[in-house]
């Protein structure tokens, strides 16, 4: 279980909630309301205060790389450190099935990152997170640039991880997506959070 207690950052009122194993919480709200800031704070990518725990273990008890391997943030536009798709994976054979499951061909490892569409980059970014087998996925609008077919493929991949016991915090503006995947919904309003039905 992920436990968030009185998590704050500049201009961000305290936020508290729990995310159970196998649970998906959708996060919605207007642009600029703090959705991405919430995910980044949980991942400890930006300065923040408060208590964040995974299975009772405090975030500060782990080295930062270990926390970010267990609690993985996937940005709307992921960052890149290699010129090709394959350069972002230690073991392409391990990633191949996930890549194909998103609708991309199994030989896309040679593709230059610079020539990928936004939707292709989003799918590769998600696969990059999934191969780490994290306990918690923090997804920041991972299907915002995908067509219906690719969106369905991504949702199926994430649903499979939920079935295996992973937890997901999913930022989405798509009400249908929220109803399909989420068990609960959090609404951000200027950083404050309230809970509603999905």
Short mmCIF file of N, CA and C in Angstrom, two decimals:
data_model
loop_
_atom_site.label_atom_id
_atom_site.label_comp_id
_atom_site.label_asym_id
_atom_site.label_seq_id
_atom_site.Cartn_x
_atom_site.Cartn_y
_atom_site.Cartn_z
N UNK A 1 0.84 -1.20 0.00
CA UNK A 1 0.00 0.00 0.00
C UNK A 1 0.88 1.25 0.00
N UNK A 2 0.47 2.23 -0.81
CA UNK A 2 1.11 3.54 -0.79
C UNK A 2 0.31 4.45 0.12
N UNK A 3 0.99 5.06 1.07
CA UNK A 3 0.33 5.97 2.01
C UNK A 3 0.91 7.36 1.86
N UNK A 4 0.05 8.33 1.64
CA UNK A 4 0.46 9.73 1.48
C UNK A 4 -0.21 10.53 2.60
N UNK A 5 0.60 11.17 3.44
CA UNK A 5 0.06 11.88 4.59
C UNK A 5 0.62 13.30 4.67
N UNK A 6 -0.27 14.28 4.54
CA UNK A 6 0.10 15.70 4.65
C UNK A 6 1.24 16.07 3.70
N UNK A 7 1.16 15.55 2.48
CA UNK A 7 2.18 15.87 1.47
C UNK A 7 1.97 17.30 0.98
N UNK A 8 3.02 18.10 1.07
CA UNK A 8 2.92 19.50 0.63
C UNK A 8 4.15 19.87 -0.19
N UNK A 9 3.98 20.93 -0.99
CA UNK A 9 5.07 21.58 -1.69
C UNK A 9 4.64 23.03 -1.89
N UNK A 10 5.53 23.93 -2.32
CA UNK A 10 5.13 25.33 -2.45
C UNK A 10 3.82 25.48 -3.22
N UNK A 11 2.91 26.27 -2.68
CA UNK A 11 1.58 26.57 -3.24
C UNK A 11 0.68 25.34 -3.29
N UNK A 12 1.01 24.30 -2.56
CA UNK A 12 0.30 23.02 -2.63
C UNK A 12 -0.24 22.69 -1.25
N UNK A 13 -1.56 22.80 -1.01
CA UNK A 13 -2.11 22.45 0.31
C UNK A 13 -1.84 20.99 0.66
N UNK A 14 -1.84 20.64 1.95
CA UNK A 14 -1.56 19.25 2.35
C UNK A 14 -2.54 18.27 1.71
N UNK A 15 -1.99 17.14 1.26
CA UNK A 15 -2.77 16.09 0.61
C UNK A 15 -2.53 14.78 1.34
N UNK A 16 -3.60 14.05 1.63
CA UNK A 16 -3.49 12.75 2.29
C UNK A 16 -4.44 11.76 1.64
N UNK A 17 -3.94 10.57 1.36
CA UNK A 17 -4.78 9.48 0.86
C UNK A 17 -3.96 8.19 0.87
N UNK A 18 -4.64 7.06 0.67
CA UNK A 18 -3.98 5.77 0.58
C UNK A 18 -4.36 5.11 -0.74
N UNK A 19 -3.40 4.38 -1.30
CA UNK A 19 -3.60 3.66 -2.56
C UNK A 19 -3.27 2.20 -2.29
N UNK A 20 -4.30 1.36 -2.34
CA UNK A 20 -4.13 -0.05 -1.99
C UNK A 20 -3.51 -0.84 -3.13
N UNK A 21 -2.98 -2.00 -2.81
CA UNK A 21 -2.45 -2.90 -3.84
C UNK A 21 -3.57 -3.27 -4.80
N UNK A 22 -3.28 -3.22 -6.10
CA UNK A 22 -4.27 -3.57 -7.10
C UNK A 22 -5.32 -2.52 -7.36
N UNK A 23 -5.14 -1.34 -6.79
CA UNK A 23 -6.14 -0.27 -6.92
C UNK A 23 -5.66 0.79 -7.91
N UNK A 24 -6.59 1.32 -8.68
CA UNK A 24 -6.31 2.45 -9.57
C UNK A 24 -7.14 3.65 -9.12
N UNK A 25 -6.47 4.76 -8.90
CA UNK A 25 -7.14 6.02 -8.59
C UNK A 25 -6.92 6.96 -9.76
N UNK A 26 -8.01 7.46 -10.33
CA UNK A 26 -7.91 8.46 -11.38
C UNK A 26 -7.80 9.83 -10.74
N UNK A 27 -6.96 10.68 -11.32
CA UNK A 27 -6.78 12.05 -10.84
C UNK A 27 -7.21 12.99 -11.96
N UNK A 28 -8.15 13.86 -11.67
CA UNK A 28 -8.63 14.80 -12.68
C UNK A 28 -8.61 16.21 -12.11
N UNK A 29 -8.87 17.16 -12.99
CA UNK A 29 -8.86 18.56 -12.59
C UNK A 29 -8.43 19.43 -13.75
N UNK A 30 -8.69 20.71 -13.64
CA UNK A 30 -8.34 21.65 -14.70
C UNK A 30 -6.83 21.75 -14.85
N UNK A 31 -6.39 22.20 -16.02
CA UNK A 31 -4.96 22.43 -16.24
C UNK A 31 -4.45 23.41 -15.21
N UNK A 32 -3.28 23.10 -14.64
CA UNK A 32 -2.69 23.98 -13.64
C UNK A 32 -3.21 23.76 -12.23
N UNK A 33 -4.04 22.74 -12.03
CA UNK A 33 -4.62 22.51 -10.71
C UNK A 33 -3.71 21.69 -9.79
N UNK A 34 -2.62 21.18 -10.32
CA UNK A 34 -1.65 20.48 -9.46
C UNK A 34 -1.56 18.98 -9.65
N UNK A 35 -2.15 18.45 -10.71
CA UNK A 35 -2.15 17.00 -10.91
C UNK A 35 -0.73 16.46 -11.12
N UNK A 36 -0.01 17.06 -12.04
CA UNK A 36 1.36 16.60 -12.30
C UNK A 36 2.26 16.86 -11.10
N UNK A 37 2.05 17.99 -10.43
CA UNK A 37 2.84 18.31 -9.24
C UNK A 37 2.64 17.26 -8.15
N UNK A 38 1.42 16.77 -8.02
CA UNK A 38 1.14 15.73 -7.04
C UNK A 38 1.95 14.47 -7.35
N UNK A 39 1.92 14.03 -8.60
CA UNK A 39 2.65 12.82 -8.97
C UNK A 39 4.15 13.01 -8.79
N UNK A 40 4.66 14.16 -9.19
CA UNK A 40 6.10 14.42 -9.08
C UNK A 40 6.53 14.50 -7.61
N UNK A 41 5.66 15.02 -6.75
CA UNK A 41 5.99 15.08 -5.33
C UNK A 41 6.04 13.68 -4.73
N UNK A 42 5.08 12.83 -5.09
CA UNK A 42 5.09 11.45 -4.58
C UNK A 42 6.35 10.71 -5.04
N UNK A 43 6.75 10.95 -6.28
CA UNK A 43 7.96 10.32 -6.81
C UNK A 43 9.23 10.95 -6.25
N UNK A 44 9.09 12.04 -5.51
CA UNK A 44 10.21 12.76 -4.90
C UNK A 44 11.13 13.37 -5.96
N UNK A 45 10.51 13.87 -7.02
CA UNK A 45 11.26 14.53 -8.09
C UNK A 45 11.36 16.03 -7.87
N UNK A 46 10.49 16.59 -7.04
CA UNK A 46 10.49 18.01 -6.71
C UNK A 46 10.53 18.15 -5.19
N UNK A 47 11.01 19.30 -4.68
CA UNK A 47 11.02 19.50 -3.22
C UNK A 47 9.61 19.37 -2.65
N UNK A 48 9.50 18.65 -1.54
CA UNK A 48 8.19 18.45 -0.91
C UNK A 48 8.40 18.06 0.55
N UNK A 49 7.32 18.17 1.32
CA UNK A 49 7.33 17.75 2.72
C UNK A 49 6.12 16.88 2.97
N UNK A 50 6.22 16.05 4.01
CA UNK A 50 5.13 15.15 4.35
C UNK A 50 5.63 13.73 4.42
N UNK A 51 4.73 12.83 4.78
CA UNK A 51 5.09 11.42 4.95
C UNK A 51 4.53 10.60 3.79
N UNK A 52 5.42 9.94 3.07
CA UNK A 52 5.02 9.03 1.99
C UNK A 52 5.65 7.68 2.30
N UNK A 53 4.81 6.64 2.35
CA UNK A 53 5.29 5.31 2.71
C UNK A 53 4.81 4.27 1.70
N UNK A 54 5.62 3.24 1.54
CA UNK A 54 5.24 2.09 0.72
C UNK A 54 5.35 0.86 1.60
N UNK A 55 4.21 0.20 1.80
CA UNK A 55 4.16 -0.96 2.69
C UNK A 55 4.72 -0.65 4.07
N UNK A 56 4.45 0.55 4.55
CA UNK A 56 4.89 0.96 5.87
C UNK A 56 6.30 1.49 5.94
N UNK A 57 7.07 1.37 4.87
CA UNK A 57 8.45 1.86 4.85
C UNK A 57 8.47 3.30 4.34
N UNK A 58 9.05 4.20 5.12
CA UNK A 58 9.09 5.61 4.75
C UNK A 58 10.00 5.81 3.54
N UNK A 59 9.60 6.74 2.71
CA UNK A 59 10.36 7.06 1.50
C UNK A 59 11.81 7.41 1.81
N UNK A 60 12.02 8.16 2.90
CA UNK A 60 13.37 8.61 3.23
C UNK A 60 14.26 7.48 3.73
N UNK A 61 13.67 6.32 4.00
CA UNK A 61 14.47 5.17 4.42
C UNK A 61 15.11 4.45 3.23
N UNK A 62 14.70 4.83 2.02
CA UNK A 62 15.25 4.20 0.81
C UNK A 62 16.14 5.19 0.07
N UNK A 63 17.12 4.67 -0.64
CA UNK A 63 17.88 5.51 -1.56
C UNK A 63 16.95 5.98 -2.66
N UNK A 64 17.16 7.20 -3.14
CA UNK A 64 16.26 7.77 -4.15
C UNK A 64 16.09 6.88 -5.38
N UNK A 65 17.17 6.31 -5.94
CA UNK A 65 16.97 5.44 -7.12
C UNK A 65 16.09 4.23 -6.83
N UNK A 66 16.20 3.68 -5.62
CA UNK A 66 15.38 2.53 -5.26
C UNK A 66 13.91 2.92 -5.13
N UNK A 67 13.64 4.08 -4.50
CA UNK A 67 12.26 4.56 -4.41
C UNK A 67 11.68 4.76 -5.80
N UNK A 68 12.44 5.37 -6.69
CA UNK A 68 11.93 5.69 -8.03
C UNK A 68 11.85 4.48 -8.93
N UNK A 69 12.45 3.36 -8.52
CA UNK A 69 12.25 2.11 -9.25
C UNK A 69 10.97 1.43 -8.79
N UNK A 70 10.64 1.59 -7.51
CA UNK A 70 9.42 0.99 -6.97
C UNK A 70 8.19 1.86 -7.25
N UNK A 71 8.38 3.16 -7.20
CA UNK A 71 7.29 4.12 -7.41
C UNK A 71 7.69 4.96 -8.62
N UNK A 72 7.19 4.57 -9.80
CA UNK A 72 7.70 5.10 -11.06
C UNK A 72 6.76 6.16 -11.64
N UNK A 73 7.32 7.32 -11.91
CA UNK A 73 6.57 8.41 -12.55
C UNK A 73 6.77 8.35 -14.05
N UNK A 74 5.68 8.35 -14.80
CA UNK A 74 5.72 8.36 -16.26
C UNK A 74 5.11 9.68 -16.74
N UNK A 75 5.97 10.57 -17.22
CA UNK A 75 5.52 11.89 -17.65
C UNK A 75 4.75 11.81 -18.96
N UNK A 76 3.94 12.83 -19.21
CA UNK A 76 3.22 12.91 -20.48
C UNK A 76 4.20 12.88 -21.64
N UNK A 77 5.31 13.58 -21.51
CA UNK A 77 6.39 13.56 -22.49
C UNK A 77 7.64 13.08 -21.78
N UNK A 78 7.95 11.79 -21.89
CA UNK A 78 9.11 11.24 -21.16
C UNK A 78 10.42 11.87 -21.60
N UNK A 79 11.42 11.80 -20.73
CA UNK A 79 12.76 12.24 -21.06
C UNK A 79 13.52 11.12 -21.76
N UNK A 80 14.57 11.50 -22.49
CA UNK A 80 15.33 10.53 -23.28
C UNK A 80 16.81 10.74 -23.09
N UNK A 81 17.59 9.66 -23.09
CA UNK A 81 19.04 9.77 -22.93
C UNK A 81 19.81 9.05 -24.03
N UNK A 82 19.09 8.38 -24.94
CA UNK A 82 19.74 7.68 -26.05
C UNK A 82 19.08 8.11 -27.35
N UNK A 83 19.78 7.94 -28.45
CA UNK A 83 19.25 8.37 -29.75
C UNK A 83 18.23 7.40 -30.32
N UNK A 84 18.26 6.15 -29.86
CA UNK A 84 17.36 5.15 -30.42
C UNK A 84 16.46 4.56 -29.33
N UNK A 85 15.37 3.94 -29.78
CA UNK A 85 14.44 3.31 -28.84
C UNK A 85 15.16 2.25 -28.01
N UNK A 86 15.90 1.36 -28.68
CA UNK A 86 16.56 0.26 -27.99
C UNK A 86 17.57 0.70 -26.95
N UNK A 87 18.13 1.89 -27.14
CA UNK A 87 19.12 2.40 -26.20
C UNK A 87 18.56 2.71 -24.83
N UNK A 88 17.25 2.67 -24.69
CA UNK A 88 16.61 2.96 -23.40
C UNK A 88 16.27 1.69 -22.62
N UNK A 89 16.72 0.54 -23.13
CA UNK A 89 16.40 -0.73 -22.48
C UNK A 89 17.67 -1.55 -22.30
N UNK A 90 17.88 -2.06 -21.11
CA UNK A 90 19.03 -2.93 -20.84
C UNK A 90 18.86 -4.26 -21.57
N UNK A 91 17.62 -4.76 -21.62
CA UNK A 91 17.34 -6.06 -22.23
C UNK A 91 16.14 -5.91 -23.16
N UNK A 92 16.41 -5.78 -24.45
CA UNK A 92 15.32 -5.57 -25.41
C UNK A 92 14.40 -6.78 -25.47
N UNK A 93 14.96 -7.99 -25.31
CA UNK A 93 14.12 -9.19 -25.35
C UNK A 93 13.05 -9.14 -24.27
N UNK A 94 13.39 -8.58 -23.13
CA UNK A 94 12.43 -8.46 -22.03
C UNK A 94 11.35 -7.42 -22.34
N UNK A 95 11.72 -6.40 -23.09
CA UNK A 95 10.78 -5.32 -23.40
C UNK A 95 9.92 -5.61 -24.61
N UNK A 96 10.38 -6.51 -25.48
CA UNK A 96 9.74 -6.69 -26.79
C UNK A 96 8.25 -7.00 -26.68
N UNK A 97 7.86 -7.92 -25.84
CA UNK A 97 6.45 -8.30 -25.75
C UNK A 97 5.58 -7.12 -25.31
N UNK A 98 6.09 -6.32 -24.40
CA UNK A 98 5.35 -5.15 -23.95
C UNK A 98 5.23 -4.12 -25.08
N UNK A 99 6.31 -3.93 -25.82
CA UNK A 99 6.30 -3.00 -26.94
C UNK A 99 5.25 -3.42 -27.97
N UNK A 100 5.27 -4.71 -28.31
CA UNK A 100 4.30 -5.23 -29.29
C UNK A 100 2.88 -5.09 -28.76
N UNK A 101 2.70 -5.29 -27.47
CA UNK A 101 1.37 -5.18 -26.87
C UNK A 101 0.80 -3.77 -26.98
N UNK A 102 1.67 -2.76 -27.10
CA UNK A 102 1.19 -1.38 -27.26
C UNK A 102 0.84 -1.06 -28.71
N UNK A 103 1.13 -2.00 -29.63
CA UNK A 103 0.82 -1.78 -31.04
C UNK A 103 2.01 -1.36 -31.88
N UNK A 104 3.20 -1.34 -31.28
CA UNK A 104 4.41 -1.01 -32.03
C UNK A 104 5.08 -2.29 -32.52
N UNK A 105 5.83 -2.23 -33.63
CA UNK A 105 6.48 -3.44 -34.15
C UNK A 105 7.67 -3.85 -33.28
N UNK A 106 8.00 -5.15 -33.31
CA UNK A 106 9.05 -5.65 -32.43
C UNK A 106 10.45 -5.22 -32.87
N UNK A 107 10.57 -4.65 -34.08
CA UNK A 107 11.89 -4.19 -34.53
C UNK A 107 12.08 -2.68 -34.39
N UNK A 108 11.22 -2.04 -33.60
CA UNK A 108 11.31 -0.58 -33.47
C UNK A 108 12.49 -0.15 -32.61
N UNK A 109 13.25 -1.09 -32.08
CA UNK A 109 14.40 -0.73 -31.25
C UNK A 109 15.42 0.12 -32.00
N UNK A 110 15.45 0.00 -33.33
CA UNK A 110 16.42 0.76 -34.13
C UNK A 110 15.90 2.14 -34.51
N UNK A 111 14.65 2.44 -34.18
CA UNK A 111 14.06 3.71 -34.58
C UNK A 111 14.71 4.86 -33.82
N UNK A 112 15.02 5.97 -34.53
CA UNK A 112 15.53 7.15 -33.82
C UNK A 112 14.41 7.80 -32.99
N UNK A 113 14.73 8.16 -31.79
CA UNK A 113 13.75 8.83 -30.92
C UNK A 113 13.25 10.11 -31.59
N UNK A 114 14.12 10.80 -32.28
CA UNK A 114 13.76 12.08 -32.90
C UNK A 114 12.68 11.94 -33.97
N UNK A 115 12.47 10.72 -34.48
CA UNK A 115 11.48 10.52 -35.53
C UNK A 115 10.18 9.90 -35.04
N UNK A 116 10.09 9.68 -33.73
CA UNK A 116 8.86 9.10 -33.17
C UNK A 116 7.77 10.17 -33.05
N UNK A 117 6.54 9.74 -33.23
CA UNK A 117 5.41 10.63 -32.96
C UNK A 117 5.26 10.78 -31.45
N UNK A 118 4.45 11.73 -31.02
CA UNK A 118 4.21 11.92 -29.59
C UNK A 118 3.60 10.66 -28.98
N UNK A 119 2.65 10.06 -29.69
CA UNK A 119 2.01 8.85 -29.20
C UNK A 119 2.98 7.68 -29.09
N UNK A 120 3.89 7.55 -30.06
CA UNK A 120 4.89 6.48 -30.00
C UNK A 120 5.82 6.70 -28.81
N UNK A 121 6.20 7.94 -28.58
CA UNK A 121 7.06 8.23 -27.43
C UNK A 121 6.34 7.91 -26.12
N UNK A 122 5.05 8.22 -26.06
CA UNK A 122 4.30 7.91 -24.84
C UNK A 122 4.28 6.41 -24.58
N UNK A 123 4.10 5.61 -25.61
CA UNK A 123 4.05 4.16 -25.43
C UNK A 123 5.41 3.59 -25.02
N UNK A 124 6.47 4.08 -25.65
CA UNK A 124 7.81 3.62 -25.28
C UNK A 124 8.13 4.03 -23.84
N UNK A 125 7.72 5.24 -23.46
CA UNK A 125 7.93 5.70 -22.08
C UNK A 125 7.22 4.81 -21.08
N UNK A 126 6.01 4.37 -21.40
CA UNK A 126 5.28 3.48 -20.51
C UNK A 126 5.98 2.12 -20.41
N UNK A 127 6.39 1.58 -21.55
CA UNK A 127 7.08 0.29 -21.53
C UNK A 127 8.36 0.38 -20.71
N UNK A 128 9.06 1.49 -20.84
CA UNK A 128 10.29 1.70 -20.07
C UNK A 128 10.00 1.59 -18.56
N UNK A 129 8.84 2.08 -18.15
CA UNK A 129 8.44 1.98 -16.73
C UNK A 129 8.01 0.56 -16.38
N UNK A 130 7.26 -0.09 -17.26
CA UNK A 130 6.72 -1.41 -16.95
C UNK A 130 7.81 -2.47 -16.79
N UNK A 131 8.90 -2.36 -17.55
CA UNK A 131 9.96 -3.37 -17.43
C UNK A 131 10.63 -3.33 -16.06
N UNK A 132 10.48 -2.23 -15.34
CA UNK A 132 11.02 -2.14 -13.99
C UNK A 132 10.17 -2.90 -12.97
N UNK A 133 8.97 -3.30 -13.40
CA UNK A 133 8.02 -4.01 -12.53
C UNK A 133 7.80 -3.25 -11.22
N UNK A 134 7.39 -1.98 -11.31
CA UNK A 134 7.21 -1.17 -10.10
C UNK A 134 5.99 -1.62 -9.30
N UNK A 135 6.01 -1.28 -8.02
CA UNK A 135 4.85 -1.51 -7.17
C UNK A 135 3.78 -0.48 -7.45
N UNK A 136 4.20 0.76 -7.77
CA UNK A 136 3.26 1.85 -8.00
C UNK A 136 3.62 2.55 -9.30
N UNK A 137 2.63 2.76 -10.15
CA UNK A 137 2.80 3.53 -11.38
C UNK A 137 2.09 4.87 -11.22
N UNK A 138 2.82 5.94 -11.47
CA UNK A 138 2.27 7.29 -11.44
C UNK A 138 2.20 7.76 -12.89
N UNK A 139 1.03 7.68 -13.49
CA UNK A 139 0.87 7.91 -14.92
C UNK A 139 0.26 9.28 -15.19
N UNK A 140 0.99 10.11 -15.90
CA UNK A 140 0.55 11.47 -16.19
C UNK A 140 0.03 11.55 -17.63
N UNK A 141 -1.26 11.32 -17.79
CA UNK A 141 -1.93 11.36 -19.09
C UNK A 141 -1.19 10.52 -20.13
N UNK A 142 -0.99 9.23 -19.87
CA UNK A 142 -0.19 8.40 -20.77
C UNK A 142 -0.83 8.10 -22.12
N UNK A 143 -2.13 8.40 -22.28
CA UNK A 143 -2.80 8.12 -23.55
C UNK A 143 -3.31 9.39 -24.23
N UNK A 144 -2.83 10.54 -23.79
CA UNK A 144 -3.37 11.81 -24.31
C UNK A 144 -3.16 11.99 -25.80
N UNK A 145 -2.14 11.34 -26.38
CA UNK A 145 -1.87 11.49 -27.82
C UNK A 145 -2.10 10.21 -28.60
N UNK A 146 -2.86 9.27 -28.02
CA UNK A 146 -3.08 7.98 -28.66
C UNK A 146 -4.46 7.89 -29.29
N UNK A 147 -4.56 7.11 -30.36
CA UNK A 147 -5.87 6.83 -30.95
C UNK A 147 -6.58 5.78 -30.09
N UNK A 148 -7.81 5.47 -30.46
CA UNK A 148 -8.61 4.57 -29.64
C UNK A 148 -7.99 3.18 -29.51
N UNK A 149 -7.42 2.68 -30.60
CA UNK A 149 -6.83 1.34 -30.58
C UNK A 149 -5.63 1.28 -29.66
N UNK A 150 -4.74 2.26 -29.77
CA UNK A 150 -3.55 2.28 -28.92
C UNK A 150 -3.93 2.54 -27.46
N UNK A 151 -4.94 3.39 -27.24
CA UNK A 151 -5.41 3.64 -25.88
C UNK A 151 -5.92 2.36 -25.24
N UNK A 152 -6.69 1.59 -25.99
CA UNK A 152 -7.21 0.32 -25.47
C UNK A 152 -6.06 -0.63 -25.12
N UNK A 153 -5.02 -0.66 -25.97
CA UNK A 153 -3.88 -1.54 -25.70
C UNK A 153 -3.16 -1.13 -24.42
N UNK A 154 -2.97 0.16 -24.23
CA UNK A 154 -2.30 0.66 -23.02
C UNK A 154 -3.15 0.35 -21.79
N UNK A 155 -4.44 0.59 -21.88
CA UNK A 155 -5.32 0.30 -20.74
C UNK A 155 -5.28 -1.19 -20.37
N UNK A 156 -5.21 -2.06 -21.37
CA UNK A 156 -5.14 -3.50 -21.10
C UNK A 156 -3.84 -3.86 -20.39
N UNK A 157 -2.73 -3.24 -20.80
CA UNK A 157 -1.45 -3.49 -20.15
C UNK A 157 -1.49 -3.06 -18.68
N UNK A 158 -2.05 -1.89 -18.45
CA UNK A 158 -2.10 -1.38 -17.08
C UNK A 158 -3.07 -2.22 -16.24
N UNK A 159 -4.18 -2.62 -16.84
CA UNK A 159 -5.14 -3.46 -16.12
C UNK A 159 -4.49 -4.79 -15.71
N UNK A 160 -3.65 -5.32 -16.58
CA UNK A 160 -2.95 -6.56 -16.25
C UNK A 160 -2.05 -6.37 -15.04
N UNK A 161 -1.38 -5.24 -14.95
CA UNK A 161 -0.52 -4.96 -13.80
C UNK A 161 -1.35 -4.78 -12.52
N UNK A 162 -2.51 -4.17 -12.67
CA UNK A 162 -3.39 -4.05 -11.51
C UNK A 162 -3.81 -5.43 -11.01
N UNK A 163 -4.13 -6.32 -11.92
CA UNK A 163 -4.52 -7.68 -11.55
C UNK A 163 -3.40 -8.39 -10.83
N UNK A 164 -2.16 -8.06 -11.19
CA UNK A 164 -0.99 -8.67 -10.55
C UNK A 164 -0.66 -8.03 -9.20
N UNK A 165 -1.38 -6.95 -8.84
CA UNK A 165 -1.18 -6.35 -7.52
C UNK A 165 -0.50 -5.01 -7.50
N UNK A 166 -0.08 -4.50 -8.67
CA UNK A 166 0.49 -3.16 -8.71
C UNK A 166 -0.60 -2.13 -8.44
N UNK A 167 -0.20 -0.92 -8.08
CA UNK A 167 -1.14 0.17 -7.83
C UNK A 167 -0.88 1.28 -8.84
N UNK A 168 -1.92 2.02 -9.19
CA UNK A 168 -1.80 3.04 -10.23
C UNK A 168 -2.49 4.33 -9.81
N UNK A 169 -1.79 5.42 -9.97
CA UNK A 169 -2.37 6.76 -9.86
C UNK A 169 -2.32 7.33 -11.27
N UNK A 170 -3.50 7.57 -11.88
CA UNK A 170 -3.59 7.85 -13.32
C UNK A 170 -4.23 9.21 -13.53
N UNK A 171 -3.46 10.17 -14.01
CA UNK A 171 -4.01 11.48 -14.36
C UNK A 171 -4.67 11.36 -15.73
N UNK A 172 -5.95 11.72 -15.79
CA UNK A 172 -6.68 11.65 -17.05
C UNK A 172 -7.78 12.71 -17.08
N UNK A 173 -8.04 13.20 -18.29
CA UNK A 173 -9.18 14.10 -18.51
C UNK A 173 -10.35 13.34 -19.14
N UNK A 174 -10.16 12.04 -19.36
CA UNK A 174 -11.14 11.22 -20.05
C UNK A 174 -12.05 10.54 -19.03
N UNK A 175 -13.29 11.00 -18.94
CA UNK A 175 -14.22 10.44 -17.98
C UNK A 175 -14.49 8.97 -18.22
N UNK A 176 -14.55 8.57 -19.49
CA UNK A 176 -14.77 7.17 -19.82
C UNK A 176 -13.62 6.30 -19.35
N UNK A 177 -12.41 6.80 -19.54
CA UNK A 177 -11.24 6.06 -19.08
C UNK A 177 -11.25 5.90 -17.57
N UNK A 178 -11.61 6.97 -16.89
CA UNK A 178 -11.71 6.93 -15.44
C UNK A 178 -12.70 5.86 -14.98
N UNK A 179 -13.84 5.79 -15.64
CA UNK A 179 -14.86 4.80 -15.26
C UNK A 179 -14.42 3.38 -15.60
N UNK A 180 -13.66 3.22 -16.68
CA UNK A 180 -13.21 1.89 -17.08
C UNK A 180 -12.16 1.32 -16.12
N UNK A 181 -11.27 2.16 -15.63
CA UNK A 181 -10.11 1.66 -14.90
C UNK A 181 -10.11 1.95 -13.41
N UNK A 182 -10.67 3.08 -13.03
CA UNK A 182 -10.47 3.56 -11.66
C UNK A 182 -11.47 2.98 -10.68
N UNK A 183 -10.98 2.72 -9.48
CA UNK A 183 -11.83 2.33 -8.37
C UNK A 183 -12.31 3.57 -7.60
N UNK A 184 -11.50 4.62 -7.65
CA UNK A 184 -11.82 5.89 -6.99
C UNK A 184 -11.31 7.02 -7.88
N UNK A 185 -11.79 8.24 -7.58
CA UNK A 185 -11.31 9.39 -8.35
C UNK A 185 -11.00 10.54 -7.40
N UNK A 186 -9.84 11.15 -7.60
CA UNK A 186 -9.46 12.34 -6.85
C UNK A 186 -9.52 13.53 -7.80
N UNK A 187 -10.08 14.62 -7.32
CA UNK A 187 -10.21 15.83 -8.13
C UNK A 187 -9.33 16.92 -7.52
N UNK A 188 -8.43 17.47 -8.34
CA UNK A 188 -7.54 18.55 -7.90
C UNK A 188 -8.19 19.89 -8.21
N UNK A 189 -8.19 20.75 -7.21
CA UNK A 189 -8.65 22.13 -7.38
C UNK A 189 -7.64 23.04 -6.71
N UNK A 190 -6.78 23.66 -7.53
CA UNK A 190 -5.72 24.53 -6.99
C UNK A 190 -4.88 23.80 -5.94
N UNK A 191 -4.58 22.51 -6.23
CA UNK A 191 -3.74 21.74 -5.32
C UNK A 191 -4.51 20.98 -4.27
N UNK A 192 -5.69 21.46 -3.88
CA UNK A 192 -6.50 20.74 -2.91
C UNK A 192 -7.11 19.53 -3.58
N UNK A 193 -7.35 18.48 -2.79
CA UNK A 193 -7.87 17.24 -3.37
C UNK A 193 -9.14 16.82 -2.66
N UNK A 194 -10.12 16.43 -3.47
CA UNK A 194 -11.35 15.86 -2.93
C UNK A 194 -11.64 14.57 -3.67
N UNK A 195 -12.38 13.68 -3.04
CA UNK A 195 -12.65 12.38 -3.66
C UNK A 195 -14.10 12.33 -4.13
N UNK A 196 -14.28 11.76 -5.34
CA UNK A 196 -15.62 11.57 -5.90
C UNK A 196 -15.69 10.16 -6.49
N UNK A 197 -16.86 9.78 -6.94
CA UNK A 197 -17.01 8.49 -7.63
C UNK A 197 -16.30 8.57 -8.98
N UNK A 198 -15.77 7.43 -9.47
CA UNK A 198 -15.08 7.46 -10.76
C UNK A 198 -16.00 7.77 -11.91
#
